[in-house]
PDB file of C-alpha atoms and ligand atoms in Angstrom:
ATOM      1  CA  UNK Q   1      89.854  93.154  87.879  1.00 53.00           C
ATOM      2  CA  UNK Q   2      89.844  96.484  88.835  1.00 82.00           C
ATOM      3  CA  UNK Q   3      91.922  99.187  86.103  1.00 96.00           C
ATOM      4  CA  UNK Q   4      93.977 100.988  89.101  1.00 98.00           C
ATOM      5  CA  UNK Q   5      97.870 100.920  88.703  1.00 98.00           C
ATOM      6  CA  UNK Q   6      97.792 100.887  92.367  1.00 98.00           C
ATOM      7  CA  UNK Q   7      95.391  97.822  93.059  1.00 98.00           C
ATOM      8  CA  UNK Q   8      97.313  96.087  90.751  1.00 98.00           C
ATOM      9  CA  UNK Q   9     100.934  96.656  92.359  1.00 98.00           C
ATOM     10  CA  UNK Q  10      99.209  96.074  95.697  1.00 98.00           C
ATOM     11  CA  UNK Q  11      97.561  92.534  94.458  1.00 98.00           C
ATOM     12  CA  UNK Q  12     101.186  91.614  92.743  1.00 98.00           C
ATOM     13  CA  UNK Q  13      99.952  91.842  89.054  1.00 98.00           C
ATOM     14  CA  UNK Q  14     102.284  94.707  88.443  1.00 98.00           C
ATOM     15  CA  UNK Q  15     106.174  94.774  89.728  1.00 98.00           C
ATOM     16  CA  UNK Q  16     106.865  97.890  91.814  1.00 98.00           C
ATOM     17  CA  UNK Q  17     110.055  98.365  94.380  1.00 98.00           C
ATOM     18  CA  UNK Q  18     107.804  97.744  97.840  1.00 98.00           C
ATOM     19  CA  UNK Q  19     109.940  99.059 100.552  1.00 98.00           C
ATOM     20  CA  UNK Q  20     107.026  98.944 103.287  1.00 98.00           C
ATOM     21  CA  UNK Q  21     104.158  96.700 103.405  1.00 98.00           C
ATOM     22  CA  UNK Q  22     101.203  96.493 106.453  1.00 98.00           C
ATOM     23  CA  UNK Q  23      97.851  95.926 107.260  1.00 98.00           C
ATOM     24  CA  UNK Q  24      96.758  99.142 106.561  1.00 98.00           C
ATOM     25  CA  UNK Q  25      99.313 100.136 103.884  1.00 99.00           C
ATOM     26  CA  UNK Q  26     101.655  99.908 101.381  1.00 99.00           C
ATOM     27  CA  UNK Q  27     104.706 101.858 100.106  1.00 99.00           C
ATOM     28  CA  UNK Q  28     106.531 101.806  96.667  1.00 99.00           C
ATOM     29  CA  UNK Q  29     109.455 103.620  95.307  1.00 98.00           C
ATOM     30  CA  UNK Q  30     107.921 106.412  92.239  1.00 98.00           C
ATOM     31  CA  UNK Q  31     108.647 104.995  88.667  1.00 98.00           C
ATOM     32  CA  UNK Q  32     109.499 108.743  87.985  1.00 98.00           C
ATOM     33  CA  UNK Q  33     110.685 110.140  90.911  1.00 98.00           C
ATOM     34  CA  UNK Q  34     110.963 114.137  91.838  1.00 98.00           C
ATOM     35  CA  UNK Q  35     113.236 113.593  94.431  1.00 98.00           C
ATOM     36  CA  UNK Q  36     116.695 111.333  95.336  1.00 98.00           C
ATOM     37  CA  UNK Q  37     113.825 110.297  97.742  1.00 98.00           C
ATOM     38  CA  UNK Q  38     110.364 109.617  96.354  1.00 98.00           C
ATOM     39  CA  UNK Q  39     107.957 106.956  97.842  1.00 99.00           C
ATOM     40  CA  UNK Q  40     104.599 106.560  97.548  1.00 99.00           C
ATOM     41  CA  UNK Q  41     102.349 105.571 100.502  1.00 99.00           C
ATOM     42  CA  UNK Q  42      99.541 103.827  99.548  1.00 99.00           C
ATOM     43  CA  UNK Q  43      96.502 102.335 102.057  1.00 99.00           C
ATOM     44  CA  UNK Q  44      95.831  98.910 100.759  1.00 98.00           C
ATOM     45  CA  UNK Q  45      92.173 100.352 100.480  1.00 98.00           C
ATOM     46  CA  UNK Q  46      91.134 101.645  97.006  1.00 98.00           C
ATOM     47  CA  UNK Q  47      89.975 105.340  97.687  1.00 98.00           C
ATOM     48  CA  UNK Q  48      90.170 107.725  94.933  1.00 98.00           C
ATOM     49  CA  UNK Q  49      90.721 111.448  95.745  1.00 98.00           C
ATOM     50  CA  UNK Q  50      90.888 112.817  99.659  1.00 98.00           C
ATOM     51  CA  UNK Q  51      87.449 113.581  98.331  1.00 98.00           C
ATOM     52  CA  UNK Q  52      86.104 110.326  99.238  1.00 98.00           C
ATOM     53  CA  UNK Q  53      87.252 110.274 102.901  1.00 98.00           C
ATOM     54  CA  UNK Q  54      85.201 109.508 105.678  1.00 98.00           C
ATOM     55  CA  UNK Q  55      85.521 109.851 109.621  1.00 98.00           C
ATOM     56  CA  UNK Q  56      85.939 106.298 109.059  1.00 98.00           C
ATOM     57  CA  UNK Q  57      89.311 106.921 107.694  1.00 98.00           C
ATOM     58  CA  UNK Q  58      90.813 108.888 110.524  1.00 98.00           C
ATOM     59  CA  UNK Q  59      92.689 106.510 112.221  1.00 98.00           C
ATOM     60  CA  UNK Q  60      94.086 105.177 108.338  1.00 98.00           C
ATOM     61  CA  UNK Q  61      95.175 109.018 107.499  1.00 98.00           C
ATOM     62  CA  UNK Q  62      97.093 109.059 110.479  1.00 98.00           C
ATOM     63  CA  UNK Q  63      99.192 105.734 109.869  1.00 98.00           C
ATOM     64  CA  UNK Q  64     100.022 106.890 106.525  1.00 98.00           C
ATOM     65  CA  UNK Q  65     101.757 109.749 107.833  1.00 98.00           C
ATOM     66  CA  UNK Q  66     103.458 108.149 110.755  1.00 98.00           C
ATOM     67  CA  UNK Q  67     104.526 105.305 108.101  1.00 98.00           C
ATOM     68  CA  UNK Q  68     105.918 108.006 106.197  1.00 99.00           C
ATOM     69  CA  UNK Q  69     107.962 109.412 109.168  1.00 98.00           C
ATOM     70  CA  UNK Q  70     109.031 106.292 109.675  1.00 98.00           C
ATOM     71  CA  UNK Q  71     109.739 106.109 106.079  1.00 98.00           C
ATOM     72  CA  UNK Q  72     111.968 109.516 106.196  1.00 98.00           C
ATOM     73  CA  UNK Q  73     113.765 108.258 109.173  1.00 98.00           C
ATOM     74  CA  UNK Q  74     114.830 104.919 107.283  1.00 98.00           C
ATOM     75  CA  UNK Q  75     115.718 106.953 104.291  1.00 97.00           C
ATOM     76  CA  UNK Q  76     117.943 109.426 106.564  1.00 98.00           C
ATOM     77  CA  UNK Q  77     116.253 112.191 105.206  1.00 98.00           C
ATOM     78  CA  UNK Q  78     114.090 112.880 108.483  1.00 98.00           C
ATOM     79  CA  UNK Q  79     116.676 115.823 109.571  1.00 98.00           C
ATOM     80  CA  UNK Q  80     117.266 117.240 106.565  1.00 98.00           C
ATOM     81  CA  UNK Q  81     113.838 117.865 105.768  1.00 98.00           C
ATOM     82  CA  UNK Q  82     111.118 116.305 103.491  1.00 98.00           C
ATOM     83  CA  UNK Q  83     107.799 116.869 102.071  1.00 98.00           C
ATOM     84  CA  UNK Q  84     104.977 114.858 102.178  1.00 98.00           C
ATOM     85  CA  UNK Q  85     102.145 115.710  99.269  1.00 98.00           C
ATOM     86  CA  UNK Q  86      98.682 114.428  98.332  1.00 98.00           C
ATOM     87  CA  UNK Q  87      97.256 115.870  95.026  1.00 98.00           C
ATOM     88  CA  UNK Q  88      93.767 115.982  94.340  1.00 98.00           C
ATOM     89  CA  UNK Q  89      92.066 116.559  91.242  1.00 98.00           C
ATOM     90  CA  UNK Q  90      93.342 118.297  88.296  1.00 97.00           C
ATOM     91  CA  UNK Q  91      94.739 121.260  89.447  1.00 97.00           C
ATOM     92  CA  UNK Q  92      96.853 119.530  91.665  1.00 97.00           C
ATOM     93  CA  UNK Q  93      98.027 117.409  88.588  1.00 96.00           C
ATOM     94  CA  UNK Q  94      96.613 114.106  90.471  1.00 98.00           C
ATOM     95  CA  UNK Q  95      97.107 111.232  87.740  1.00 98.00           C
ATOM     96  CA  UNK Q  96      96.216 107.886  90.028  1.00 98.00           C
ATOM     97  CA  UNK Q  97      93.073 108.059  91.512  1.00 98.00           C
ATOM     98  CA  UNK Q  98      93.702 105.928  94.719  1.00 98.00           C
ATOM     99  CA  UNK Q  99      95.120 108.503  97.384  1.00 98.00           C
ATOM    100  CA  UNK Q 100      98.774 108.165  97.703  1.00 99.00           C
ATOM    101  CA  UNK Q 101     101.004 110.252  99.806  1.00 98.00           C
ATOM    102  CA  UNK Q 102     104.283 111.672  98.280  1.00 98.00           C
ATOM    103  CA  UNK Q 103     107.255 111.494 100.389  1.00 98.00           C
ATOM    104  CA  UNK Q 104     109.705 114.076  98.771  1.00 98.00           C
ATOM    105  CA  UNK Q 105     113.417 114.649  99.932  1.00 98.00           C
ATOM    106  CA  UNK Q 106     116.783 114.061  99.630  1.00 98.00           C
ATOM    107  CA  UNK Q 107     117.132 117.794  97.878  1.00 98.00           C
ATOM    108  CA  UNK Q 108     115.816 121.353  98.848  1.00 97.00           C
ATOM    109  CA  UNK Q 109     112.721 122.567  97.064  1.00 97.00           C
ATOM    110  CA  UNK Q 110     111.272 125.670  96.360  1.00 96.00           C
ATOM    111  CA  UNK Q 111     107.930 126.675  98.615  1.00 96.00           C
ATOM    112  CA  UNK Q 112     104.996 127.664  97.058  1.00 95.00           C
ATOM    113  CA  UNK Q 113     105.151 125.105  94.469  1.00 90.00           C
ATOM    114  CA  UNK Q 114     104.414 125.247  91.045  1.00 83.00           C
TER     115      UNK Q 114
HETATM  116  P1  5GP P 201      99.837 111.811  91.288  1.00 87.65           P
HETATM  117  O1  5GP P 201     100.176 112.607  90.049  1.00 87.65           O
HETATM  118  O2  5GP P 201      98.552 111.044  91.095  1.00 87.65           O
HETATM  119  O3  5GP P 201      99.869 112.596  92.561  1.00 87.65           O
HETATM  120  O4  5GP P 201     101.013 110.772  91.450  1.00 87.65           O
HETATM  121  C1  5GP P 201     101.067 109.552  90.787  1.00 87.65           C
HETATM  122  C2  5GP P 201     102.490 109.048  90.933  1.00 87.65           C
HETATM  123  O5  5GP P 201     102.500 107.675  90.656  1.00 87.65           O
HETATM  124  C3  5GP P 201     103.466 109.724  89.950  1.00 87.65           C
HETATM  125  O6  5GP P 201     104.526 110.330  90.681  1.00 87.65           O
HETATM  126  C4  5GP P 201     103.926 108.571  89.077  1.00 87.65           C
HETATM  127  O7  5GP P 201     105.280 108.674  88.711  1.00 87.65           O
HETATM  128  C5  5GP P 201     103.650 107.347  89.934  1.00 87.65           C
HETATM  129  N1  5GP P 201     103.341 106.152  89.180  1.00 87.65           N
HETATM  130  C6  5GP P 201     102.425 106.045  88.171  1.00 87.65           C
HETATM  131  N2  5GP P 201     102.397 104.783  87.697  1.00 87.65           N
HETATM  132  C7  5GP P 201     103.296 104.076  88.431  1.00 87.65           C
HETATM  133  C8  5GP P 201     103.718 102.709  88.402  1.00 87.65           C
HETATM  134  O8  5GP P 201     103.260 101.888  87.611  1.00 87.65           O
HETATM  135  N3  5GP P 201     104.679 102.346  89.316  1.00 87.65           N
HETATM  136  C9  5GP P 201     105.203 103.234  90.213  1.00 87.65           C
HETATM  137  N4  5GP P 201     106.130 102.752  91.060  1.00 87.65           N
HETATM  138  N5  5GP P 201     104.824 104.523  90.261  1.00 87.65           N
HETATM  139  C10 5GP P 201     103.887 104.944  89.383  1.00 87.65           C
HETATM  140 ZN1   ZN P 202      93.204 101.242  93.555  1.00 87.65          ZN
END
């Protein structure tokens, strides 16, 4: 079986809070969120940094951010503002490598980051 927190959540062999779940994609509440608001979308697909995209993975980078809009919207905090975050390698701080996009809000926060 393959090591990845994520795979395993997505196959059901580790609990998570799914609040979104499609044929291209999954979304889970953060076990340590940043945020009042702080889901992670997730394409069912194991791919581990934006590294390893493709042009083959257009059309699935575009469906995880309209799932996170639609995400924001459910959450309420689509006026108030939100951001929406994938890390990459170490000096981003990524710590799960199968891509995952952050959707931050419910709070302001400070631009640049950290
Ligand atoms: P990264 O640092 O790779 O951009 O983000 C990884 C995120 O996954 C972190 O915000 C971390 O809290 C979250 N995370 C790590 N393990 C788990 C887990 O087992 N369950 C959930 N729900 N989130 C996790
Ligand atoms: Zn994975």
């Amino acid at each position: 079986m393959s090591d990845c927190i994520f795979c395993k959540i997505r196959d059901g062999h580790v609990p998570a809070k799914v609040v979104h779940r499609d044929d291209q994609c999954f979304a889970i509440e953060d076990i340590n969120p940043q945020a009042p608001s702080h889901l992670l979308v997730i394409p069912t697909e194991h791919i581990p940094t934006v590294n390893d995209l493709t042009v083959d993975h257009r059309e699935l980078v575009g469906h995880l951010y309209l799932t996170a809009s639609k995400l924001a919207r459910e959450r309420g905090v689509a006026d108030s503002g939100y951001r929406l975050v994938m890390n990459t390698h170490r000096n981003a701080g990524q710590t799960v490598f199968h891509i995952h996009l952050h959707l931050l809000g419910g709070r302001p926060m400070e631009w640049p980051p950290g």
